[in-house]
XYZ file of C-alpha atoms in Angstrom:
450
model
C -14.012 -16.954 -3.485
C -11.052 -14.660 -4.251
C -10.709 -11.080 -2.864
C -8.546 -8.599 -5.064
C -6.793 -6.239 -2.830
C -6.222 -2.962 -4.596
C -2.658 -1.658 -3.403
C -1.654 2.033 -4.992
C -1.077 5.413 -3.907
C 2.119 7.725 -4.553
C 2.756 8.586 -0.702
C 2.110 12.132 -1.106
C -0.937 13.276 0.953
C 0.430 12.097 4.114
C 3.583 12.907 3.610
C 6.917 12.905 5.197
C 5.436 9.236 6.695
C 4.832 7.753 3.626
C 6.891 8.513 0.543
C 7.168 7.114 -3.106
C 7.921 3.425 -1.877
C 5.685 3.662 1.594
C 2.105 5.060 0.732
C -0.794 5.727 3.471
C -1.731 1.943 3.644
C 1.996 0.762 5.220
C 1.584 3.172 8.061
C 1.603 1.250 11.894
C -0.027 3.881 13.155
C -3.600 2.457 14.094
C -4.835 0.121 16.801
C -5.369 -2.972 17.004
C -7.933 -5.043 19.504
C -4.345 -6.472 21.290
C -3.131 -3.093 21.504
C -0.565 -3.693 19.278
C 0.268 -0.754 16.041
C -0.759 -2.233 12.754
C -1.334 -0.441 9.429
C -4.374 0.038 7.096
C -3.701 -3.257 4.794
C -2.588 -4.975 7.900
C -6.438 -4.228 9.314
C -8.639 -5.129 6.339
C -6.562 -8.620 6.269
C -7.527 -8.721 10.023
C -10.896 -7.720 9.497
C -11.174 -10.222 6.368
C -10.023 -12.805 8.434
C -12.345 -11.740 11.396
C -15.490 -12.164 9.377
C -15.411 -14.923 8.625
C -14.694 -14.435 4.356
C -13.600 -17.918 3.403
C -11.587 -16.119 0.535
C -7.532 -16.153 -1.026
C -6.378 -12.536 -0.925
C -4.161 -11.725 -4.036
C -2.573 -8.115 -3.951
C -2.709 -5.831 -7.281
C 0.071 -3.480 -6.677
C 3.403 -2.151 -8.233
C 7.393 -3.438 -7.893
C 7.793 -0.556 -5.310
C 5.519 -1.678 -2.743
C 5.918 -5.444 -2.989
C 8.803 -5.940 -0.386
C 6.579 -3.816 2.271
C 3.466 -5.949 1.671
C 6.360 -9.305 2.493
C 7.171 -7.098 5.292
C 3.910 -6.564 6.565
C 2.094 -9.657 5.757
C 4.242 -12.537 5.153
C 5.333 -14.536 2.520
C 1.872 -15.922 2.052
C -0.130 -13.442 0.647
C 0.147 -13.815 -3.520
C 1.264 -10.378 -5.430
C 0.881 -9.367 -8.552
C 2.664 -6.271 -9.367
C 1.991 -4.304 -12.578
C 5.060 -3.971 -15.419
C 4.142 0.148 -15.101
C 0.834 2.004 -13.513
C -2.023 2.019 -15.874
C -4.837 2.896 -13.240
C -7.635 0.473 -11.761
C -8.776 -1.443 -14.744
C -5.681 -2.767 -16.257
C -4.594 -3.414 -12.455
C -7.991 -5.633 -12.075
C -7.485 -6.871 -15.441
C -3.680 -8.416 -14.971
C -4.895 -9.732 -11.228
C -7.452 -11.586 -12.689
C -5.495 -12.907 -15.530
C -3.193 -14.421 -12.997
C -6.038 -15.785 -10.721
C -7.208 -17.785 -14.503
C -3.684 -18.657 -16.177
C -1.633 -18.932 -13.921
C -3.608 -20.297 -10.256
C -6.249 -21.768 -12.324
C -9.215 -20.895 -10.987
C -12.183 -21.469 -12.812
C -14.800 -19.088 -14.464
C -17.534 -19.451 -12.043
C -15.170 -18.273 -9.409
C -16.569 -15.130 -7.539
C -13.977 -12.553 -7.369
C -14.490 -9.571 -5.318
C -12.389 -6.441 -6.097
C -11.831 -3.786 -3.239
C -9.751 -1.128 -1.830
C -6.596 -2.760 0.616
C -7.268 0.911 2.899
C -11.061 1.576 4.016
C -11.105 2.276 7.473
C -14.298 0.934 8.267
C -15.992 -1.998 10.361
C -17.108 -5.967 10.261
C -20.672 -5.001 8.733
C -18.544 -4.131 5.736
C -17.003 -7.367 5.155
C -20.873 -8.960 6.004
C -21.866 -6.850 2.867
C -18.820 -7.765 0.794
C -20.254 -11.431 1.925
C -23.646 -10.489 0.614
C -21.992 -8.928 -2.954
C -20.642 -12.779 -3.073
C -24.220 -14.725 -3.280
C -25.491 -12.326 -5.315
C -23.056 -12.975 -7.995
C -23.525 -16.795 -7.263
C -27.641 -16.108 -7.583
C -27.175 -14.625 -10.766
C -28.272 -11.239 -10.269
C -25.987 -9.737 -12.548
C -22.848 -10.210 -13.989
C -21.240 -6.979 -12.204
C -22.655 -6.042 -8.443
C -21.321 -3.074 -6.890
C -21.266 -2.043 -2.959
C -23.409 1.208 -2.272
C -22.101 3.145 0.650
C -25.833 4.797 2.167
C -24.823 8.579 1.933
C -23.921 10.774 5.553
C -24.334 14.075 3.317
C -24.501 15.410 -0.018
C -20.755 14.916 -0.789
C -19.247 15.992 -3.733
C -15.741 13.521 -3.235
C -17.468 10.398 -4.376
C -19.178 8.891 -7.438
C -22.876 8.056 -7.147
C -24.701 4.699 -8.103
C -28.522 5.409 -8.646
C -30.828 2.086 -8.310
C -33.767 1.528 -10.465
C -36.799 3.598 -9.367
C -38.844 1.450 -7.155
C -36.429 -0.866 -5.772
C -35.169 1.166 -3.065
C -34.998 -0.795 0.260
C -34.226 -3.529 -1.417
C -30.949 -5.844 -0.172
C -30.432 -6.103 -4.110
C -31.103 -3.333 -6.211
C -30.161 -2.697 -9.689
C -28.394 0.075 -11.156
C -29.638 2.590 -13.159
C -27.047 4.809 -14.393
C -23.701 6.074 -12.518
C -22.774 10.085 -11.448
C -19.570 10.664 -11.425
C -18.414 13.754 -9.048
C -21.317 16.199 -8.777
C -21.907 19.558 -7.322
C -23.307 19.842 -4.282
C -26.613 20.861 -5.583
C -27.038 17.698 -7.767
C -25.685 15.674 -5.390
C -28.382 16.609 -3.023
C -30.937 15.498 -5.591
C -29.304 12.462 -5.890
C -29.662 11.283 -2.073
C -33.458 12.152 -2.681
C -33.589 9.289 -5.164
C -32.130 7.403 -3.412
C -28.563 7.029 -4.924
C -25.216 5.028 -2.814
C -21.827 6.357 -2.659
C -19.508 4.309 -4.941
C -17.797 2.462 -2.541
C -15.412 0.805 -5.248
C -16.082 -2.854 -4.226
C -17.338 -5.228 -6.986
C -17.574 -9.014 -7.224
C -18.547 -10.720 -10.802
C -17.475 -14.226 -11.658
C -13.768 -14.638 -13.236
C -15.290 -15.322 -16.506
C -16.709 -12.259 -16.751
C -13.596 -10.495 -16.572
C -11.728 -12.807 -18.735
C -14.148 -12.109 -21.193
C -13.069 -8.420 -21.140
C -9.771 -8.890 -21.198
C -9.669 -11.091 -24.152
C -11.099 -7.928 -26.105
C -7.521 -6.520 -25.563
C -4.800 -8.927 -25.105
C -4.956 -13.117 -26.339
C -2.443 -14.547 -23.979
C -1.135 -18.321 -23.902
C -0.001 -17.492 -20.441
C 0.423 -15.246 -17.515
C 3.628 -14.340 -18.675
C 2.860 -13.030 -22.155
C -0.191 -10.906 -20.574
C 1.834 -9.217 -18.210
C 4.550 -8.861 -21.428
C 1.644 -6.887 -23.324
C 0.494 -5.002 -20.110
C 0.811 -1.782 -22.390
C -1.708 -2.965 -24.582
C -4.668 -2.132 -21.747
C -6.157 1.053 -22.194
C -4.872 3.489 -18.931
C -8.792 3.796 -17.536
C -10.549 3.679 -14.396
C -12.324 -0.127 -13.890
C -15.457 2.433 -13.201
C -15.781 3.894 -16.946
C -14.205 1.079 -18.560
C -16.206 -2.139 -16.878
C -19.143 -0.592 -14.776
C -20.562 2.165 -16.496
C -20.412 -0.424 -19.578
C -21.521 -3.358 -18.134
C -25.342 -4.689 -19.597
C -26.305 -5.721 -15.910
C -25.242 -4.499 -12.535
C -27.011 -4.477 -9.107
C -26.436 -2.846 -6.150
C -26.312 -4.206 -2.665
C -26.341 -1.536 0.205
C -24.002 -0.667 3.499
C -24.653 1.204 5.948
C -21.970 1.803 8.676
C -18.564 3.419 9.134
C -16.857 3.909 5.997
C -13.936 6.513 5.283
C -10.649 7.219 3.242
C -7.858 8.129 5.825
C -6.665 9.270 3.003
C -5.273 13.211 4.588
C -3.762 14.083 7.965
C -6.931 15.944 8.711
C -9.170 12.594 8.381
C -6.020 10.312 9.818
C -6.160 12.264 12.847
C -9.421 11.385 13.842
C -8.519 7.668 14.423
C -5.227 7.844 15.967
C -5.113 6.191 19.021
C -3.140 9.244 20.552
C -3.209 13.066 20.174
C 1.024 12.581 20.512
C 2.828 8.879 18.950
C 6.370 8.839 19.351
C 8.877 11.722 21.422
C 6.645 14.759 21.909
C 4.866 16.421 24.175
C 1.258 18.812 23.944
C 0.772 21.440 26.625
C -2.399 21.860 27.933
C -3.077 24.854 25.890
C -2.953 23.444 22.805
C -6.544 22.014 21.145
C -7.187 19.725 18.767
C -3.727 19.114 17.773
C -1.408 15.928 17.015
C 1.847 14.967 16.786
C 3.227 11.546 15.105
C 6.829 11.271 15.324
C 9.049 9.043 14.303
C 12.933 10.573 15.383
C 14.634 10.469 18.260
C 14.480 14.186 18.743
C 12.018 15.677 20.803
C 8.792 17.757 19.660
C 6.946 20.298 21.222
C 4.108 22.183 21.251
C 2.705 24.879 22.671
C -0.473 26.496 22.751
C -1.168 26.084 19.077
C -4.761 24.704 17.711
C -5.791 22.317 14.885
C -2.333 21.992 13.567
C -0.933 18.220 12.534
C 2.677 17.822 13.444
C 4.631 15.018 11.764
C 8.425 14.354 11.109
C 9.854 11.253 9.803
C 13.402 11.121 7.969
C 11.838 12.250 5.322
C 11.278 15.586 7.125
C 8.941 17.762 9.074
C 5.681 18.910 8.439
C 3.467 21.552 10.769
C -0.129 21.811 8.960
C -3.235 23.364 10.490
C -6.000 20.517 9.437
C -8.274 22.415 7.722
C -5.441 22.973 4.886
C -4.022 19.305 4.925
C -6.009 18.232 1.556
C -4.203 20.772 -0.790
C -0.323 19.759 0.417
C -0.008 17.348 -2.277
C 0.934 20.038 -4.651
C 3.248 21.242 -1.661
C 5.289 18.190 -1.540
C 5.443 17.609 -5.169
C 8.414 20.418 -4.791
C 10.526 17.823 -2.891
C 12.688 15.641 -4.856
C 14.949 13.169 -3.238
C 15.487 9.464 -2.781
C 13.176 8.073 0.258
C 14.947 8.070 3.586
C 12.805 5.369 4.931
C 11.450 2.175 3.324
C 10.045 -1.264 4.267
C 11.833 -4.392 2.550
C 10.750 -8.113 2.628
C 13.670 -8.554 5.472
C 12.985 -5.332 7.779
C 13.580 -1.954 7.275
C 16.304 0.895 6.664
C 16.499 4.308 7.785
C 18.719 6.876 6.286
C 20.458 8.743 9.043
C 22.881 10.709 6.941
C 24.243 11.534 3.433
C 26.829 13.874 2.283
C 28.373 14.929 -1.161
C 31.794 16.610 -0.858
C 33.393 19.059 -3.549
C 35.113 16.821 -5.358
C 31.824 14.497 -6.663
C 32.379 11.893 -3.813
C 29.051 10.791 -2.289
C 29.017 8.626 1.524
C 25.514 7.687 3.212
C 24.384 6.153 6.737
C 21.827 4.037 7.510
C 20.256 2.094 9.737
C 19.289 -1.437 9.098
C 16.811 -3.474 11.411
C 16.729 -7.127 9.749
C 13.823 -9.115 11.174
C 14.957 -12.508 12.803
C 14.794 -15.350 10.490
C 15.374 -12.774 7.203
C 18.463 -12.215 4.963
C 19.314 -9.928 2.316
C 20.181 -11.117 -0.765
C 23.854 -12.320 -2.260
C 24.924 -9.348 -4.303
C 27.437 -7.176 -5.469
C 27.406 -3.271 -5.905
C 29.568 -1.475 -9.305
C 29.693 1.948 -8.030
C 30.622 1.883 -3.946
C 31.823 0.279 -1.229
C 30.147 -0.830 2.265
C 31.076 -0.403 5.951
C 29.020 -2.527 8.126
C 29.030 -2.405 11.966
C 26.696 -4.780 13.430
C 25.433 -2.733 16.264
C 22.580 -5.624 17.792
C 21.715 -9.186 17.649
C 23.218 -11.925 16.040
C 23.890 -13.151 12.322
C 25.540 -14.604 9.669
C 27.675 -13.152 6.926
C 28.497 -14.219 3.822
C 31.545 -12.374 1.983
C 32.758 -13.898 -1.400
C 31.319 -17.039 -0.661
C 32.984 -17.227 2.925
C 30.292 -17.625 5.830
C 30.964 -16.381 9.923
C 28.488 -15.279 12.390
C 28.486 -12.028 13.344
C 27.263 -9.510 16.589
C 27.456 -6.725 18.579
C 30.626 -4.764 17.621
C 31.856 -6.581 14.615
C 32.615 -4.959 11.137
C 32.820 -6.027 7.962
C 34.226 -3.869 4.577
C 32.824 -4.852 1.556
C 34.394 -3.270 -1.557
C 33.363 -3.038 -4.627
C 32.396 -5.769 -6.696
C 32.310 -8.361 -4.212
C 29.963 -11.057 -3.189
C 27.655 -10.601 0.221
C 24.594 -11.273 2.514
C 23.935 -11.490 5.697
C 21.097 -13.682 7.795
C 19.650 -12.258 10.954
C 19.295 -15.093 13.610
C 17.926 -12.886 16.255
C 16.913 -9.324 15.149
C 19.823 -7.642 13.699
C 20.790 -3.981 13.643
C 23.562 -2.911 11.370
C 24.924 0.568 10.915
C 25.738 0.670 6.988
C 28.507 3.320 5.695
C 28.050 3.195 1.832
C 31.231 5.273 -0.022
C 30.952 6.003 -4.139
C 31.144 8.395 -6.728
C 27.089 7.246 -6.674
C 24.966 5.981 -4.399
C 21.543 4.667 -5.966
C 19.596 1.963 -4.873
C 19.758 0.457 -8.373
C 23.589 -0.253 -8.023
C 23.018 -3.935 -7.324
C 23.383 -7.314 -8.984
C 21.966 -10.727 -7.095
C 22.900 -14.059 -7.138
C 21.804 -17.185 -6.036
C 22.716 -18.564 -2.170
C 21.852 -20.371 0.267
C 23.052 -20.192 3.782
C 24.501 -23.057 5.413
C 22.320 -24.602 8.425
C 25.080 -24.312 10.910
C 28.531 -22.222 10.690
């Protein structure tokens, strides 16, 4: 069995947390049974592993979020990252091209496609489980999960099973509604119809099948070359509203998108994460913060208050699903991101009359991690290693380093540095541009002892 974790999202909705590299799904801001933070992906891998799904996880996801999924998960999990975003179905399509040319799994394996960010329970998994031997029975070449309805939503698609075969643990599918109104969607629950819960399983062959309609590749590498050649559609209207047999298998339990600070903040283990405080005045209010500078509030009500380096935001709830548009005003580079070795934080940047640029950040390497031998065209680095202890390789020389050292690394020269413990370093980058493009790796490898 092979489970197809579907990794997008621009960052937007729950924004200044997560920005263009760091959408909803990286966020530690959840509980775990040990108490510990973990994020959204890091819970359905948990909860995968928990029930018992004797499954290999692959990741469908872009360049931009690979080094956070390292971060979070390991070096493990496989990831397949798409050349440019095409939506779900060239995303499933590319996945499972991989899991055939280039793991070599064979037709009859089950593949189960599903979102990496439902916050939802074990029975879910049980039904994914379910979805599995119904594919391996032969029910039909596509099965889809059907969330059982709460209320006559109008966020979600609809999947309406045969007439009769309601109650059923297999049902098969009708037709599909995409988005109704509210009237129609009441109709809808009285026949009997699932939310779309966007978890399918079908055998690889299936979808290999489809793919070869588009794109005849020798390898993984010339199907990833052609990526373009995929039609940019939703796997819904190109596979399942297409597909000459589907079935239905039913959940029924705790399902939801924390997909808006309104819906986040009912599962956060806290009304206030991070420095804050909420007087006993205010109601129904949070605050998630991630600086070092205080927040406080005071008798205010529903409001969501959030500040990360990217910035601050104050929302009352009840308006938190229309600040996409909001945030789309912002442009700027993200002052906080997740790499494969740790993480940075951007404490400061300043551009001075005459063109020249300098920025500050933070660096927290993760013990056992380096960053990789490269060189920069357009500035120059100050690093002052403020914790732990490393190694650090400048044009091709190798010392350890610790608290209170500095290094200058000017342009064009060779560098990395290893973190033997975890490793905080206060980087000063100087330039007439400072981009995170403005680097060129090479190959290294440090010594075992210095």
């Amino acid at each position: 069995m092979q489970i197809i974790l579907l990794s997008g999202g621009s960052g937007k909705r729950l924004w200044p947390l997560s920005n263009g590299t760091r959408s909803k799904q990286f966020l530690r801001v959840l509980k775990s049974p040990s108490g510990e933070y973990e994020s959204m992906v890091q819970r359905v891998m948990r909860q995968i592993g928990e029930a018992g799904l004797e499954a290999e996880v692959t990741i469908a996801t872009s360049e931009t979020q690979r080094e956070a999924i390292t971060n979070q998960l390991g070096g493990g999990v496989a990831v397949v990252t798409e050349p440019e975003r095409r939506d779900t179905f060239p995303a499933i399509a590319l996945s499972a091209g991989w899991l055939a040319l280039e793991k070599g799994c064979s037709r009859d394996e089950v593949v189960v496609v599903m979102p990496c960010d439902p916050y939802t329970e074990v029975r879910y998994f049980e039904t994914v489980g379910r979805m599995v031997e119904a594919v391996e029975a032969d029910a039909a070449e596509l099965v889809l999960m059907g969330v059982e309805p709460t209320a006559p939503s109008t966020k979600f698609g609809y999947v309406v099973p045969q007439s009769g075969e309601q109650g059923l643990s297999v049902q098969r599918v009708q037709r599909f509604t995409e988005k109704p109104s509210r009237e129609r969607a009441e109709e809808l629950l009285r026949e009997g119809a699932f939310w779309n819960g966007g978890v399918f399983a079908f055998r690889l062959g299936y979808m290999v099948d489809i793919i070869e309609r588009y794109i005849h590749a020798a390898d993984f590498a010339e199907l990833r070359s052609r990526y373009g050649e995929f039609p940019k559609i939703s796997f819904d209207y190109e596979v399942a509203e297409k597909a000459h047999s589907v079935a239905v298998v039913p959940y029924a339990g705790a399902w939801k998108d924390l997909g808006t600070w309104n819906s986040l903040a009912e599962e956060l283990p806290e009304n206030c994460m991070g420095n804050g405080y909420i007087d006993a005045k205010c109601e129904n209010t949070h605050v998630v913060n991630e600086l070092e500078l205080p927040i406080l509030c005071v008798g205010v009500k529903d409001v969501i208050v959030a500040a990360s380096p990217d910035g601050i935001l104050v929302c009352d709830k009840s308006a938190s699903e229309g600040m996409k548009s909001e945030v789309e005003k912002f442009d700027g580079r993200p002052m906080y991101e997740e790499r494969r070795w740790g993480t940075y934080r951007v404490l400061g940047q300043t551009v001075y009359p005459d063109g020249h640029h300098s920025l500050t950040k933070l660096l927290h390497l993760n013990a056992g991690c380096s960053i990789s031998y490269q060189t920069h065209a357009r500035r120059e680095e100050v690093w002052t290693f403020v914790d732990g202890e490393g190694l650090l390789a400048l044009e091709g020389k190798v010392t350890r380093v610790g608290r209170g050292d500095v290094a200058h690394i000017r342009r064009g020269e060779h560098h990395a540095v290893k973190a033997l413990t975890d490793l905080e370093i206060i980087e000063v980058q100087s330039g007439d541009e400072l981009v995170e493009e403005d680097i060129k790796r090479y190959p290294f490898e440090f010594p075992e002892r210095v």
